[in-house]
Short mmCIF file of C-alpha atoms and ligand atoms in Angstrom, two decimals:
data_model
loop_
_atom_site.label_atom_id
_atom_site.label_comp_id
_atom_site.label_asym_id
_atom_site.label_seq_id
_atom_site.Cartn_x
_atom_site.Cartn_y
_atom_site.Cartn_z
CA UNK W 1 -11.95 15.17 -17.79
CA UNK W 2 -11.82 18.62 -17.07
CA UNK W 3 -8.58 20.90 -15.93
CA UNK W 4 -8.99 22.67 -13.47
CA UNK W 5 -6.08 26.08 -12.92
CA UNK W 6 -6.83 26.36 -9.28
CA UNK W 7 -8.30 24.24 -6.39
CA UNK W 8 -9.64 26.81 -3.39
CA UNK W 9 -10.15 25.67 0.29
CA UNK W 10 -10.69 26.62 3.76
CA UNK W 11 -8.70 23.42 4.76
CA UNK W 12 -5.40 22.49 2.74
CA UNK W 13 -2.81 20.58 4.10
CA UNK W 14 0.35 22.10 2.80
CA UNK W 15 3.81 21.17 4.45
CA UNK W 16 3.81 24.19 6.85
CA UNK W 17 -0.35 22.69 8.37
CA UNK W 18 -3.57 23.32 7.69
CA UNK W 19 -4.31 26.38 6.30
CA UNK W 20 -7.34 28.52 4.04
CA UNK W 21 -5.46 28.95 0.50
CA UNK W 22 -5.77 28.53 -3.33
CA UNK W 23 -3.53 26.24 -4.96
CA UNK W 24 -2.40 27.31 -8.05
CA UNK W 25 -1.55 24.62 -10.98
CA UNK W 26 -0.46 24.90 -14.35
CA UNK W 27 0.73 21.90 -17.00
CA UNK W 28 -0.21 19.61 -13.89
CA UNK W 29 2.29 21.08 -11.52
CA UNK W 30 1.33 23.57 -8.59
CA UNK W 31 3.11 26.64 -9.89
CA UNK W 32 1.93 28.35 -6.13
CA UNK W 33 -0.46 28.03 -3.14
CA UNK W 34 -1.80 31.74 -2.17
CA UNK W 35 -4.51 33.31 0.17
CA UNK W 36 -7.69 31.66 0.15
CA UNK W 37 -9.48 34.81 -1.80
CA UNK W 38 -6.70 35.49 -4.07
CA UNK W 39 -8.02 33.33 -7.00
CA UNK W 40 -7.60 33.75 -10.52
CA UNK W 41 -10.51 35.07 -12.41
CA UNK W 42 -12.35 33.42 -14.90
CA UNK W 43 -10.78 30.33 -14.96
CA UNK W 44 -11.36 26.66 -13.67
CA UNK W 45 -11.75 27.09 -10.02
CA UNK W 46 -12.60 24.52 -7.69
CA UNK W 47 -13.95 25.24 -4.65
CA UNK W 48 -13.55 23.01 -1.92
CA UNK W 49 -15.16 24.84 0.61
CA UNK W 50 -14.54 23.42 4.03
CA UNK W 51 -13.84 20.00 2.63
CA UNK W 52 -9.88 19.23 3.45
CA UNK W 53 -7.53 19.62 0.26
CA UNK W 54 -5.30 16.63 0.85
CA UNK W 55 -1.83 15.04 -1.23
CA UNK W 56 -3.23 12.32 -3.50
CA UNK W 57 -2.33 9.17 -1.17
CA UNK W 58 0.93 6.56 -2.65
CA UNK W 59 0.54 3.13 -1.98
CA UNK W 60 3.50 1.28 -2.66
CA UNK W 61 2.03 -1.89 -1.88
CA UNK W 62 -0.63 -2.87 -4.20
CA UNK W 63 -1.38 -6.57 -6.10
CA UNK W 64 -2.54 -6.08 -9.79
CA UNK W 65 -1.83 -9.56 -10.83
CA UNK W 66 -2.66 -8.46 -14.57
CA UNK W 67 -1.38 -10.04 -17.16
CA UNK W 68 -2.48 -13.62 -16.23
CA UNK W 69 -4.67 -13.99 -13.47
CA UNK W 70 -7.16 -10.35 -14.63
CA UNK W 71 -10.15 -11.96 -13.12
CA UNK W 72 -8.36 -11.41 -9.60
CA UNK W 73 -7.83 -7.88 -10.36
CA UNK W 74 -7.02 -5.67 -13.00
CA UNK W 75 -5.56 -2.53 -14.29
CA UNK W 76 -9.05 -1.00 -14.74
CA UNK W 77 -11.26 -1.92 -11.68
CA UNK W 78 -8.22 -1.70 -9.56
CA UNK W 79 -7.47 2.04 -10.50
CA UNK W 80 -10.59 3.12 -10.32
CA UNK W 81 -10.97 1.64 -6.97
CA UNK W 82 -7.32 3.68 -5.98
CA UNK W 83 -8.98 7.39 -7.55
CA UNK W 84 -12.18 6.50 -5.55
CA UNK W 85 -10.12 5.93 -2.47
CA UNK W 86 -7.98 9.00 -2.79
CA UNK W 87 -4.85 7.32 -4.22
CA UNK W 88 -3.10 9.03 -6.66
CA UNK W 89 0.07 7.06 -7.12
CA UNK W 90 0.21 3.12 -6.57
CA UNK W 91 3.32 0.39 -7.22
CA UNK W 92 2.37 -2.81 -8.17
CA UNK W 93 3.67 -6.17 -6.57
CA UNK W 94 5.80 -8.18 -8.96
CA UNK W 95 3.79 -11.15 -7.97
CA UNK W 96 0.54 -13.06 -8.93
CA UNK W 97 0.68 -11.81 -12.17
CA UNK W 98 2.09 -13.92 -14.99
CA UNK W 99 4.37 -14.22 -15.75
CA UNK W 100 5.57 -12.77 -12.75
CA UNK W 101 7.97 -9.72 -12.86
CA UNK W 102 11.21 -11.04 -12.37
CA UNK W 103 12.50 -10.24 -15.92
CA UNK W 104 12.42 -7.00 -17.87
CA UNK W 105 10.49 -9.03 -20.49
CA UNK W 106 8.00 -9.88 -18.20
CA UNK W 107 7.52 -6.22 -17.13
CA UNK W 108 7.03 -4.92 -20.91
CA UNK W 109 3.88 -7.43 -20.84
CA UNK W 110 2.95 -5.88 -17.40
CA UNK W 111 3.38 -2.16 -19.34
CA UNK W 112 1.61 -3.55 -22.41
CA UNK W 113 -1.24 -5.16 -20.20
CA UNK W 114 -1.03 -1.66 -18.32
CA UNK W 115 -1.63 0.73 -21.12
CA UNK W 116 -5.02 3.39 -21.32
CA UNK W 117 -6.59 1.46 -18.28
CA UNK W 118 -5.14 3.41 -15.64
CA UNK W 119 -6.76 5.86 -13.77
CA UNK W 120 -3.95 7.37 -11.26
CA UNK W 121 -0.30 6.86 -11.55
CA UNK W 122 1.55 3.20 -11.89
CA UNK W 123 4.80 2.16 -11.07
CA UNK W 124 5.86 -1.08 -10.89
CA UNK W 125 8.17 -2.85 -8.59
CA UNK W 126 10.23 -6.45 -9.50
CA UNK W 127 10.90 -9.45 -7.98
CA UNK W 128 13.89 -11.24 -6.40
CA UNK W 129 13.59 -14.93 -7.40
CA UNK W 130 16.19 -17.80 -6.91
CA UNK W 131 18.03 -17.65 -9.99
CA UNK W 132 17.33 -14.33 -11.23
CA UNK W 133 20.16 -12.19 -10.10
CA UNK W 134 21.11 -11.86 -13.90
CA UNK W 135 17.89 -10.07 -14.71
CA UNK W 136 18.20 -7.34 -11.71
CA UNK W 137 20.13 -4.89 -13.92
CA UNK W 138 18.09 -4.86 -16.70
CA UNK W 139 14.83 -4.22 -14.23
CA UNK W 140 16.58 -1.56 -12.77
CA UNK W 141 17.12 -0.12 -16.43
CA UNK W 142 13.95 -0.77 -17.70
CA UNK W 143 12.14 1.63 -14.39
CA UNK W 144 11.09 -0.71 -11.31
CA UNK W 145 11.22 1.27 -8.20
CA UNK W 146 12.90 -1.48 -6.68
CA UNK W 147 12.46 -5.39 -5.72
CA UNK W 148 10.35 -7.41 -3.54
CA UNK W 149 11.05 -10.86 -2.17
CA UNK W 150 9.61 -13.44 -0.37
CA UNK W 151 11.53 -15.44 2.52
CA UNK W 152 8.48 -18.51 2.78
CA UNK W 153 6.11 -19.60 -0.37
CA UNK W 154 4.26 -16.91 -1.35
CA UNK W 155 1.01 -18.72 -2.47
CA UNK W 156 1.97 -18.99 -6.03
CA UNK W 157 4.58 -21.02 -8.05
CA UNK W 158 6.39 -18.95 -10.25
CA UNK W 159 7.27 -16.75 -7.46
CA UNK W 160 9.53 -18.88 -5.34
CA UNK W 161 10.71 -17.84 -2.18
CA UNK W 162 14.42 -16.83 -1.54
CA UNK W 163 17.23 -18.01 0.72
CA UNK W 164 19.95 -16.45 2.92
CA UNK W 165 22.54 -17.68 0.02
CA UNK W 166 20.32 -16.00 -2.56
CA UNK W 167 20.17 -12.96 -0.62
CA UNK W 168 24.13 -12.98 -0.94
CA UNK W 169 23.88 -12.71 -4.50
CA UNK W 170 21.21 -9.73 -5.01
CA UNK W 171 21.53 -7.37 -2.21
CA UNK W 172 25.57 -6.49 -3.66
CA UNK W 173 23.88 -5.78 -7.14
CA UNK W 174 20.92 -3.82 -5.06
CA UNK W 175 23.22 -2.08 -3.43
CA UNK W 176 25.42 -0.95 -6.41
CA UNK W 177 21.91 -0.03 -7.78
CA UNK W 178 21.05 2.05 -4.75
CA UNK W 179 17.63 -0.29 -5.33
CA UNK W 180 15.91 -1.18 -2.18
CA UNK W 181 14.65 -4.87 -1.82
CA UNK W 182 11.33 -5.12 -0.40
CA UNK W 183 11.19 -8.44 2.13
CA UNK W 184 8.12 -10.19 3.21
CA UNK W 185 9.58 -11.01 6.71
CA UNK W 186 8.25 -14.61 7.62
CA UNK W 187 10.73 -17.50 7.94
CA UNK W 188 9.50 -20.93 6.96
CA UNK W 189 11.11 -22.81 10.13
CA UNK W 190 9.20 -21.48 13.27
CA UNK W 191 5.86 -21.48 10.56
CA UNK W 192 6.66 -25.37 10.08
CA UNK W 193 6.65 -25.95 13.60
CA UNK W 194 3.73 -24.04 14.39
CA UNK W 195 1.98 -25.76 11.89
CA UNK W 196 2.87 -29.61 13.57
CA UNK W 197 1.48 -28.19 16.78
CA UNK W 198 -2.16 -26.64 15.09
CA UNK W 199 -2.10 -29.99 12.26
CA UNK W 200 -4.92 -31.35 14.73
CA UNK W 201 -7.09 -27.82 15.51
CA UNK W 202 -10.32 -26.45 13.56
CA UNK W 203 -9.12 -24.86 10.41
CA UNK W 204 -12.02 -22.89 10.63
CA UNK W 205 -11.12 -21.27 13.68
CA UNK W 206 -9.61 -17.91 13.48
CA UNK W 207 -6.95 -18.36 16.32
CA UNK W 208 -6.04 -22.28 14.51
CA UNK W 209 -4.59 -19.29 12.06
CA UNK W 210 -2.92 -17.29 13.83
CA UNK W 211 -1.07 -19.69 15.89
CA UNK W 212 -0.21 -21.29 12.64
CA UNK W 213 2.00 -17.69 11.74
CA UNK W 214 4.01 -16.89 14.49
CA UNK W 215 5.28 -13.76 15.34
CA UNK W 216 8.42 -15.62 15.52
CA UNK W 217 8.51 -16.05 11.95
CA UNK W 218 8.53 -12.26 11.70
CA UNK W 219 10.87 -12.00 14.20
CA UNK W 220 13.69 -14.23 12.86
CA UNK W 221 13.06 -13.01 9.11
CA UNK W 222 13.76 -8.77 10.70
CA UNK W 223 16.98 -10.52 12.57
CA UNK W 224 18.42 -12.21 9.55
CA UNK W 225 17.77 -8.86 7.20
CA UNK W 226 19.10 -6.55 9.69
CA UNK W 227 22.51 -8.78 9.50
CA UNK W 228 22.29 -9.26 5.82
CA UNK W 229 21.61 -5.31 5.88
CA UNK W 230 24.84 -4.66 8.16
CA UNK W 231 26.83 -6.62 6.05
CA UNK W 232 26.11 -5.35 2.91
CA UNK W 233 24.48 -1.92 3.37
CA UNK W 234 21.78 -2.22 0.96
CA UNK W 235 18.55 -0.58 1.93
CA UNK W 236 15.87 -2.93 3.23
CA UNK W 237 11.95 -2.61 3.26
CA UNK W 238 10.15 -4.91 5.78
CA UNK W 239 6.25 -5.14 3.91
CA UNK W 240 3.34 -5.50 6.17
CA UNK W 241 5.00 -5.52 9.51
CA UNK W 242 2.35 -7.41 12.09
CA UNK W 243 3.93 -7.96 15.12
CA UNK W 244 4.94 -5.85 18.68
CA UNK W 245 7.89 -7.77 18.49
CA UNK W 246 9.07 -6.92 15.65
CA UNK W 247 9.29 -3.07 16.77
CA UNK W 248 11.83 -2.82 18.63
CA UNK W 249 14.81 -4.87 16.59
CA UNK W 250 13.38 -2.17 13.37
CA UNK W 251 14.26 0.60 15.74
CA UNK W 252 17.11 -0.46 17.15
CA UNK W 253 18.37 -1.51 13.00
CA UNK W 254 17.64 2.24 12.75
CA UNK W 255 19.16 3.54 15.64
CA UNK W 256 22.17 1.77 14.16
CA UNK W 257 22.43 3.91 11.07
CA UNK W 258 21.28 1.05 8.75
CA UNK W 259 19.40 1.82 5.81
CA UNK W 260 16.12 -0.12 7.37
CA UNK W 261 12.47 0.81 6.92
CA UNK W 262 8.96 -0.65 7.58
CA UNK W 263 5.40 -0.63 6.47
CA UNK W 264 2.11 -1.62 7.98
CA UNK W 265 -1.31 -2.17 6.46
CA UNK W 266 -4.86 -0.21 7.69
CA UNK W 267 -5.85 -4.05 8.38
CA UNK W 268 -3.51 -4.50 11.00
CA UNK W 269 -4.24 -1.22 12.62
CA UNK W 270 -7.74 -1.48 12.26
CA UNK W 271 -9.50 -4.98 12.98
CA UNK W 272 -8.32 -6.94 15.77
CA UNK W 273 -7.75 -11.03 16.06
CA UNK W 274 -10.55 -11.54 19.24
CA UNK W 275 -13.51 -10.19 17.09
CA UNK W 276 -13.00 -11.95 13.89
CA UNK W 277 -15.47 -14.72 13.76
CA UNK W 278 -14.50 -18.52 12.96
CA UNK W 279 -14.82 -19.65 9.09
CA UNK W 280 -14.37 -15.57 8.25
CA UNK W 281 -12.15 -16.44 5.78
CA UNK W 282 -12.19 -12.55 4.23
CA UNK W 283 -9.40 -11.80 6.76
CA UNK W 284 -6.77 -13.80 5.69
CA UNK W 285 -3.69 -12.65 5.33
CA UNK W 286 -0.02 -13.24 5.85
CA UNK W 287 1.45 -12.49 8.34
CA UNK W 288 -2.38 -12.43 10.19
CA UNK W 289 -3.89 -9.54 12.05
CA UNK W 290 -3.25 -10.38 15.85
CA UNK W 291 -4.51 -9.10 18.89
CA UNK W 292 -6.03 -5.34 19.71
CA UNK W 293 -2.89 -5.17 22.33
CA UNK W 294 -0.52 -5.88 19.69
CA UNK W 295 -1.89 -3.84 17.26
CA UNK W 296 -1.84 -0.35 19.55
CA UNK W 297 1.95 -1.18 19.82
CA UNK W 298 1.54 -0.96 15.96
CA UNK W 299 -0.08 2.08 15.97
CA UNK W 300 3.10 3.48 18.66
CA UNK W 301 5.05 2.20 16.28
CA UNK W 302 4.57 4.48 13.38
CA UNK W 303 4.54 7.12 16.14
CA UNK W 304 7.82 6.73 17.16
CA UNK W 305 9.23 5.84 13.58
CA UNK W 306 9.80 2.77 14.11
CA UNK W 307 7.39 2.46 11.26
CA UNK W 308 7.33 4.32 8.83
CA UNK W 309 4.34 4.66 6.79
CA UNK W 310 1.02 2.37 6.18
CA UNK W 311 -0.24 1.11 2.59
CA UNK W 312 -2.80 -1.17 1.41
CA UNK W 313 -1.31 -4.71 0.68
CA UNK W 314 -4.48 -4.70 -2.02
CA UNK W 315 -4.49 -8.59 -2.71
CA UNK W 316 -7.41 -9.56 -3.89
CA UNK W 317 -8.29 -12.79 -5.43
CA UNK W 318 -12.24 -14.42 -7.35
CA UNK W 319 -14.28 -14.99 -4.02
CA UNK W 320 -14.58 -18.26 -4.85
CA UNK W 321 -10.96 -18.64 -4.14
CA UNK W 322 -11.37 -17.43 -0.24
CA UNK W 323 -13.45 -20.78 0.31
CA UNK W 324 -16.26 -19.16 2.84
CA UNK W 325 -18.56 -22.35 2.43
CA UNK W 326 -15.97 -24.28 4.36
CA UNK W 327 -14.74 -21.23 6.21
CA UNK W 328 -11.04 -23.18 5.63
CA UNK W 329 -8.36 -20.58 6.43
CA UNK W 330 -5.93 -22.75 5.65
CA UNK W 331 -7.26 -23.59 2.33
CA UNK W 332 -8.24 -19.94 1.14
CA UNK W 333 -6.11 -17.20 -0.31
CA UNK W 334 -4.28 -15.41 1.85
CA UNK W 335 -5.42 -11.40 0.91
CA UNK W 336 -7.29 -8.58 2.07
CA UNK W 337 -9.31 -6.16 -0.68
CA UNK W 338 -8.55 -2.69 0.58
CA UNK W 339 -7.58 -0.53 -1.60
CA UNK W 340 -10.64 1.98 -2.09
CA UNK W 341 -10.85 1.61 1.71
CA UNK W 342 -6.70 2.68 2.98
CA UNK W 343 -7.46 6.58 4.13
CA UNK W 344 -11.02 6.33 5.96
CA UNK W 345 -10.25 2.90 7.83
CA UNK W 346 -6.86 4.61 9.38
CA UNK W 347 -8.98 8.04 9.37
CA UNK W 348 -11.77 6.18 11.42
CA UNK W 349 -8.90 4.44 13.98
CA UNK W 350 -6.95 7.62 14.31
CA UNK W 351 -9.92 9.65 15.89
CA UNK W 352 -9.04 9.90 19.38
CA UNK W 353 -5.55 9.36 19.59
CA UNK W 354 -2.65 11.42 20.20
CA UNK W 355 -2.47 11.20 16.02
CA UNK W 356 -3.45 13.86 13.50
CA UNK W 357 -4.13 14.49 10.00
CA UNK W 358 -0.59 16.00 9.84
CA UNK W 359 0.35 12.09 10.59
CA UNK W 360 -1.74 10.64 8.17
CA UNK W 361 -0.17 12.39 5.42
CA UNK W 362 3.43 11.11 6.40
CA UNK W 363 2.09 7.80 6.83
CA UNK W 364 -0.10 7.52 3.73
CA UNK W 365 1.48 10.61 1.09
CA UNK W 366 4.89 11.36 1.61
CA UNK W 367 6.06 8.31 3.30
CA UNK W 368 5.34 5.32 0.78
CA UNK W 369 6.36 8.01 -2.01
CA UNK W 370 9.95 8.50 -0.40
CA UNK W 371 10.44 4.68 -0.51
CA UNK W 372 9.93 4.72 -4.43
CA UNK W 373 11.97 7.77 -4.19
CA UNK W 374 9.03 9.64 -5.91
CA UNK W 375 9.03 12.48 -2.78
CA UNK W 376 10.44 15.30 -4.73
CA UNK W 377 7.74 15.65 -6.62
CA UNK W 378 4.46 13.21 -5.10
CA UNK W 379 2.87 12.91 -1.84
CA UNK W 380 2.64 16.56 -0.50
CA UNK W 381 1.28 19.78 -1.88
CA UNK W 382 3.65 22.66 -3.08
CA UNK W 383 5.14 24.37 -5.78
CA UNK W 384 6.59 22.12 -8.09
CA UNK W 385 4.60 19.37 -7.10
CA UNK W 386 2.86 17.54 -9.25
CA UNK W 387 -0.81 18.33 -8.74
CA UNK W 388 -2.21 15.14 -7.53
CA UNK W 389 -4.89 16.08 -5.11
CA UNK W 390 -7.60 14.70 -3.27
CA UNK W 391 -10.39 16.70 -1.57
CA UNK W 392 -12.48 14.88 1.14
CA UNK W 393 -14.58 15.09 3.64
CA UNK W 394 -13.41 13.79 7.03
CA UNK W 395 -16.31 14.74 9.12
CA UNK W 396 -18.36 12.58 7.14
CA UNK W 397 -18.76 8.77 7.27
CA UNK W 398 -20.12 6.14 5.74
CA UNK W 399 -21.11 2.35 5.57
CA UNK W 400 -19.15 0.25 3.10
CA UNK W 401 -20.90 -1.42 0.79
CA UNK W 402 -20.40 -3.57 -2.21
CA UNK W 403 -22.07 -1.27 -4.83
CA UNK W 404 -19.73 1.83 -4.11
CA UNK W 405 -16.67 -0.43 -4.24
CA UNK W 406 -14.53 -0.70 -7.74
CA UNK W 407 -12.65 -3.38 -6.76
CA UNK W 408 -13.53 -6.41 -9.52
CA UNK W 409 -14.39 -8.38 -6.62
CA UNK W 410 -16.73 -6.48 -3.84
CA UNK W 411 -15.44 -9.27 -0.93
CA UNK W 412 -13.40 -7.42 1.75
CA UNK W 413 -13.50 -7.72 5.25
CA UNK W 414 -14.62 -3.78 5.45
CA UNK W 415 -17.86 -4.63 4.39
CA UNK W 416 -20.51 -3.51 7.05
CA UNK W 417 -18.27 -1.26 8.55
CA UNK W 418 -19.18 2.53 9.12
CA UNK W 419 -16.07 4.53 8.34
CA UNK W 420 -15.26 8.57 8.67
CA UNK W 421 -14.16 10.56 5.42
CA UNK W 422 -15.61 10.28 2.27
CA UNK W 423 -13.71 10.92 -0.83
CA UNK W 424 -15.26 13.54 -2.83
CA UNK W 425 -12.91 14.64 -5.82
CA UNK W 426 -9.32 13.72 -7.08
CA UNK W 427 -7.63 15.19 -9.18
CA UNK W 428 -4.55 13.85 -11.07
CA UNK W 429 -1.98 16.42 -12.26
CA UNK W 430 -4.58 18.89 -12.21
CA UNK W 431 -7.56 17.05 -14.30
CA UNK W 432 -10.31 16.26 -12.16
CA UNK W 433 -10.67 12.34 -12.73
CA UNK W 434 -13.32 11.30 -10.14
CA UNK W 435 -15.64 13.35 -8.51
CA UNK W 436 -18.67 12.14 -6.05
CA UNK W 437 -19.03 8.36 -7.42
CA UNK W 438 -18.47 9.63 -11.37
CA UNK W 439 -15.24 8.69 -12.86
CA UNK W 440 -14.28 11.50 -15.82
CA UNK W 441 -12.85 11.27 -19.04
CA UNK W 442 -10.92 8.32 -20.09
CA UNK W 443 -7.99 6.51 -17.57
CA UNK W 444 -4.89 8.67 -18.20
CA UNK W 445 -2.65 7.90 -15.29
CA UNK W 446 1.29 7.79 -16.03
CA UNK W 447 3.04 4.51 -16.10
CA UNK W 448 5.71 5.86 -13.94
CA UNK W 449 9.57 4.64 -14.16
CA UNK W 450 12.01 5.26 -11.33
CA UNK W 451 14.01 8.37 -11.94
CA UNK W 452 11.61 10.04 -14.84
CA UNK W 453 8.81 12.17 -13.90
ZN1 ZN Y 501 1.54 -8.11 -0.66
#
């Protein structure tokens, strides 16, 4: 661990661009940003040279599942993986853990579980369950940055899936709270029928998946929110948005005045469903990643706001459990191992389009952090920030390979892939904490609560 009083660079995003400045940081905080040459002398300097000085990424979206199922993922590996990857700050799912965060108990075992094994920043979020309205307050007390649910089985037990007439009892207290709920938009009906249509196609097939999850499900789930949303004006997150037709009912919820907003993942925006081979059972996820045509419309989509920002979806599970022998997507678990990978797989994609690094930041900084209301003082660089900083290379790529990934398990459907912008140093309120494949000092990331800094 060392700290470091000013970070130098011929490249640092700031809110006003890119620009040749010193940053100056003291207790952790950027006190200033000046000229590139005015420096302070004899003091920890680091010189970035024509690297690009960067906002530690957030990613709000982000499955630990320790306590209870650790051999999935863990505190550790899984924080490492986020300061090798350029994330700073990252908000854990209430799910696949256990217990599962749907009590306030249950999240003192996640803090317990939690403590010296972090590497960046941790928040947690918690869980709307059937039955659990009781235990929202106390959440909300005890520091979750909100509440996630799930509208059809979300691949574990003790996280149940919610109903319309469940909804009717959280989203009031949510609302009161000011505490958004986080929705995994897929209704079980039109995934039920799709799934009596597919009952005799290859399971091994990729498209025998897809047409199993409709974008209808999708669809139906943003319809239903939006009117639940009207009705009772509590802010609503729709997670890992995967369908074009999906778009246009978030923009026209916005257009509206209601307090709607929307995610997508770097898988969605990156692969595409025509060139993922049959029985490659690394890409599973739900909703799935659908065609390249659908997934440009995703990537107009966070250009016209209709989306708002992109994170991870890091869900991760013992390779074992992804069933490649059979190449079975409807027996393995559903979750793509991304975490390390979020900024150069949306780095790589965005070469060449209208987008810049300028976007990138909003998607993958200041976004995500304004949804956990942590934008006043994460996810850009300027005074009174806190100095969470990431300095990287963008000209530079790479091929991913299992050896430089910190994930606990190395399966990912990256793998192979040559990506742009390699993550040289970050720095967490102003101690460098990983720098060129070395990880420094001992894990000292906050366990954040909403509201405290
Ligand atoms: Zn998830």
């Amino acid at each position: 661990m060392k700290t470091i009083h000013a970070i130098r660079g011929k490249r640092v995003m700031t809110p006003e661009g890119v620009i040749a400045a010193t940053v100056h940081m003291r207790n952790g905080i950027v006190t200033s940003i000046t000229g590139y040459n005015e420096f302070p002398s004899a003091r920890n300097i680091h010189d970035a040279g024509d690297s690009m000085v960067i906002p530690g990424l957030v990613d709000t979206h982000v499955h630990i599942n320790e306590p209870g199922r650790a051999d999935w993922e863990g505190f550790e590996t899984a924080t490492r993986a986020a300061a090798a990857g350029g994330v700073t700050t990252l908000i854990d799912m209430p799910l696949n853990c256990v217990p599962a965060t749907t009590t306030a108990a249950a999240l003192e075992k996640k803090r317990t579980a939690a403590r010296n094994k972090c590497w960046v920043n941790v928040g947690f979020w918690g869980g709307v369950v059937p039955g659990n309205t009781s235990e929202l307050r106390g959440l909300d007390r005890a520091g979750v940055f909100g509440f996630k649910c799930f509208l059809v089985p979300s691949g574990v037990l003790e996280f149940a899936n919610v109903s319309e007439a469940d909804l009717r009892e959280a989203l009031p207290v949510l609302a009161a709270m000011n505490s958004p709920l986080l929705v995994h938009a897929e209704l079980p009906e039109p995934i039920e029928a799709a799934g009596r249509k597919v009952r005799k196609s290859d399971p091994t097939q990729y498209k025998t998946w897809l047409r199993s999850r409709p974008a209808a499900a999708e669809t139906k789930a943003i319809e239903m929110l939006v009117r639940l949303t009207r009705e009772f004006k509590s802010h609503v997150h729709f997670v890992h948005v995967s369908s074009k037709l999906s778009v246009p009912l978030i923009l026209r919820a916005k257009k509206e005045g209601l307090p709607v907003t929307a995610e997508t993942c770097p898988h969605y925006l990156f692969f595409a469903a025509g060139s993922i081979g049959d029985g490659r059972t690394q890409f599973k996820c739900a909703p799935p990643v659908r065609d390249a045509e659908n997934n440009r419309k995703l990537w107009k989509a966070l250009g016209n706001g209709a989306i708002d920002f992109v994170v991870s979806d890091h869900s991760p599970s013992p390779p074992s459990m992804k069933c490649l022998k059979a190449g079975d997507f409807f027996r393995a678990w559903g979750g793509i191992s991304s975490l390390q990978l979020g900024l150069p797989a949306i780095w790589t994609r965005l070469s060449g389009t209208e987008y810049s690094l300028r976007h990138l930041v909003r998607w993958m900084c200041s976004g995500p952090a304004q949804l956990a209301g942590l934008d006043k003082h994460k996810g850009a660089i300027a005074p009174g920030y806190d100095a969470d900083i990431v300095v990287w290379n963008p000209e530079m790529s790479f091929v991913v390979k299992s050896k430089t990934l910190q994930h606990r398990h190395k399966l990912t459907p990256y793998l192979g892939e040559s990506l742009h912008g390699i993550v040289e140093t970050t720095f967490l309120r102003g101690e460098m904490i990983y720098d060129r494949g070395r990880f420094l000092g001992t894990p000292r990331g906050a366990l954040l609560r909403r509201g405290a800094r």
